[in-house]
């Protein structure tokens, strides 16, 4: 009896130990499952947070695209102006306008009590410069008759040497003369194919 009791006690202890081991294993499994679930939930939460933080990114992209659109609009405007300028005697017209303005202000020199004036005094000191400016603008905006406008502007620019204060002290006459010559010498509008051919050469 004692032997059986002695043998029975270790079996009870073994069974209790085995039960404890199974309880520990099941608790470990439960803990591992809980930790996995917690990790998955934290991954979902962090993914949602990153998604929330990632929402402003399209705004930056929108800003970039708006800047690109603005730059492309500016480039189109420049290209359009360049094309418009090539279709008319622009440089000659601008030089003639500058010469006419200089001729006009050189005839209006007033230094207090002293007025500086060379040449024939009168209305032509005002009419000649204004006519040169008008002819230069007409040659820019109506390029079909550029030769006619350029020849008249050239004659008036040369005449300003004796008619308008020594041709605006020579400077206005030179600007108007060079501008009128460029207007007359303009070869007509250039198309995109011709300009590309010139570049390739």
mmCIF file of N, CA, C and O in Angstrom, residues 2 5 9 13 16 45 47 50 54 59 74 81 86 99 107 114-115 118 120 124 133 137 140 146-147 172 179 192-193:
data_model
loop_
_atom_site.group_PDB
_atom_site.id
_atom_site.type_symbol
_atom_site.label_atom_id
_atom_site.label_comp_id
_atom_site.label_asym_id
_atom_site.label_seq_id
_atom_site.Cartn_x
_atom_site.Cartn_y
_atom_site.Cartn_z
ATOM 1 N N UNK A 2 1.888 1.167 0.860
ATOM 2 C CA UNK A 2 2.784 2.322 0.905
ATOM 3 C C UNK A 2 3.484 2.509 -0.423
ATOM 4 O O UNK A 2 3.656 3.616 -0.887
ATOM 5 N N UNK A 5 1.040 3.845 -2.771
ATOM 6 C CA UNK A 5 0.828 5.259 -2.449
ATOM 7 C C UNK A 5 2.040 6.075 -2.851
ATOM 8 O O UNK A 5 1.915 7.183 -3.364
ATOM 9 N N UNK A 9 1.856 9.016 -5.747
ATOM 10 C CA UNK A 9 2.177 10.437 -5.554
ATOM 11 C C UNK A 9 2.993 11.014 -6.714
ATOM 12 O O UNK A 9 2.661 12.074 -7.220
ATOM 13 N N UNK A 13 1.910 13.994 -9.243
ATOM 14 C CA UNK A 13 2.768 15.160 -9.447
ATOM 15 C C UNK A 13 3.087 15.322 -10.928
ATOM 16 O O UNK A 13 3.116 16.430 -11.460
ATOM 17 N N UNK A 16 0.079 16.669 -12.669
ATOM 18 C CA UNK A 16 -0.069 18.097 -12.351
ATOM 19 C C UNK A 16 0.958 18.927 -13.129
ATOM 20 O O UNK A 16 0.650 20.005 -13.659
ATOM 21 N N UNK A 45 -2.984 50.793 -38.077
ATOM 22 C CA UNK A 45 -3.052 52.174 -37.588
ATOM 23 C C UNK A 45 -1.948 53.016 -38.201
ATOM 24 O O UNK A 45 -2.166 54.134 -38.660
ATOM 25 N N UNK A 47 -0.422 52.426 -40.997
ATOM 26 C CA UNK A 47 -0.742 52.597 -42.420
ATOM 27 C C UNK A 47 -1.768 53.685 -42.622
ATOM 28 O O UNK A 47 -1.676 54.492 -43.545
ATOM 29 N N UNK A 50 0.012 57.005 -42.045
ATOM 30 C CA UNK A 50 0.817 57.379 -43.205
ATOM 31 C C UNK A 50 -0.068 57.808 -44.353
ATOM 32 O O UNK A 50 0.269 58.710 -45.107
ATOM 33 N N UNK A 54 0.015 61.264 -46.039
ATOM 34 C CA UNK A 54 0.304 61.257 -47.475
ATOM 35 C C UNK A 54 -0.718 62.051 -48.261
ATOM 36 O O UNK A 54 -0.527 62.326 -49.422
ATOM 37 N N UNK A 59 -1.327 67.903 -52.994
ATOM 38 C CA UNK A 59 -1.365 69.361 -53.053
ATOM 39 C C UNK A 59 -0.033 69.895 -53.561
ATOM 40 O O UNK A 59 0.020 70.806 -54.374
ATOM 41 N N UNK A 74 3.923 81.052 -70.004
ATOM 42 C CA UNK A 74 4.930 82.086 -70.260
ATOM 43 C C UNK A 74 5.742 81.755 -71.505
ATOM 44 O O UNK A 74 6.036 82.633 -72.320
ATOM 45 N N UNK A 81 5.180 86.048 -79.076
ATOM 46 C CA UNK A 81 5.758 87.365 -79.331
ATOM 47 C C UNK A 81 6.914 87.273 -80.314
ATOM 48 O O UNK A 81 7.068 88.120 -81.195
ATOM 49 N N UNK A 86 8.890 88.432 -85.723
ATOM 50 C CA UNK A 86 9.558 88.029 -86.973
ATOM 51 C C UNK A 86 8.718 88.344 -88.204
ATOM 52 O O UNK A 86 9.244 88.329 -89.315
ATOM 53 N N UNK A 99 14.506 107.302 -82.272
ATOM 54 C CA UNK A 99 15.084 108.493 -82.911
ATOM 55 C C UNK A 99 14.082 109.635 -82.965
ATOM 56 O O UNK A 99 14.442 110.803 -82.716
ATOM 57 N N UNK A 107 14.304 119.281 -79.552
ATOM 58 C CA UNK A 107 13.774 120.585 -79.979
ATOM 59 C C UNK A 107 13.072 121.327 -78.865
ATOM 60 O O UNK A 107 12.703 122.487 -79.030
ATOM 61 N N UNK A 114 17.230 130.269 -70.849
ATOM 62 C CA UNK A 114 17.907 130.041 -72.119
ATOM 63 C C UNK A 114 17.264 128.866 -72.853
ATOM 64 O O UNK A 114 17.027 127.809 -72.265
ATOM 65 N N UNK A 115 16.952 129.031 -74.115
ATOM 66 C CA UNK A 115 16.390 127.956 -74.937
ATOM 67 C C UNK A 115 17.381 127.627 -76.035
ATOM 68 O O UNK A 115 17.796 128.491 -76.799
ATOM 69 N N UNK A 118 18.807 125.007 -82.739
ATOM 70 C CA UNK A 118 19.568 125.196 -83.967
ATOM 71 C C UNK A 118 18.644 124.901 -85.133
ATOM 72 O O UNK A 118 17.775 124.046 -85.054
ATOM 73 N N UNK A 120 15.925 125.758 -88.403
ATOM 74 C CA UNK A 120 14.744 126.553 -88.663
ATOM 75 C C UNK A 120 13.770 126.383 -87.499
ATOM 76 O O UNK A 120 13.446 125.273 -87.107
ATOM 77 N N UNK A 124 7.846 122.709 -87.689
ATOM 78 C CA UNK A 124 8.483 121.486 -88.157
ATOM 79 C C UNK A 124 9.316 120.804 -87.078
ATOM 80 O O UNK A 124 9.555 119.593 -87.149
ATOM 81 N N UNK A 133 7.831 109.070 -85.826
ATOM 82 C CA UNK A 133 7.325 108.066 -84.870
ATOM 83 C C UNK A 133 6.101 107.353 -85.447
ATOM 84 O O UNK A 133 5.981 106.119 -85.376
ATOM 85 N N UNK A 137 5.765 103.337 -86.331
ATOM 86 C CA UNK A 137 4.717 102.481 -85.777
ATOM 87 C C UNK A 137 3.876 101.838 -86.883
ATOM 88 O O UNK A 137 3.489 100.666 -86.783
ATOM 89 N N UNK A 140 5.596 98.892 -88.244
ATOM 90 C CA UNK A 140 5.544 97.719 -87.369
ATOM 91 C C UNK A 140 4.178 97.039 -87.456
ATOM 92 O O UNK A 140 4.076 95.820 -87.587
ATOM 93 N N UNK A 146 5.848 98.509 -95.775
ATOM 94 C CA UNK A 146 7.039 98.933 -95.031
ATOM 95 C C UNK A 146 8.000 99.757 -95.876
ATOM 96 O O UNK A 146 8.653 100.663 -95.357
ATOM 97 N N UNK A 147 8.088 99.486 -97.170
ATOM 98 C CA UNK A 147 9.025 100.247 -98.017
ATOM 99 C C UNK A 147 8.579 101.709 -98.116
ATOM 100 O O UNK A 147 9.397 102.633 -97.959
ATOM 101 N N UNK A 172 19.505 111.683 -82.688
ATOM 102 C CA UNK A 172 18.169 111.346 -83.157
ATOM 103 C C UNK A 172 18.143 111.066 -84.646
ATOM 104 O O UNK A 172 17.449 110.153 -85.110
ATOM 105 N N UNK A 179 17.095 103.155 -88.347
ATOM 106 C CA UNK A 179 15.813 102.457 -88.239
ATOM 107 C C UNK A 179 15.064 102.448 -89.561
ATOM 108 O O UNK A 179 14.514 101.417 -89.972
ATOM 109 N N UNK A 192 8.047 79.508 -90.115
ATOM 110 C CA UNK A 192 8.840 78.632 -89.241
ATOM 111 C C UNK A 192 9.775 77.711 -90.012
ATOM 112 O O UNK A 192 10.859 77.408 -89.584
ATOM 113 N N UNK A 193 9.370 77.286 -91.227
ATOM 114 C CA UNK A 193 10.226 76.385 -92.008
ATOM 115 C C UNK A 193 11.482 77.104 -92.456
ATOM 116 O O UNK A 193 12.581 76.572 -92.418
#
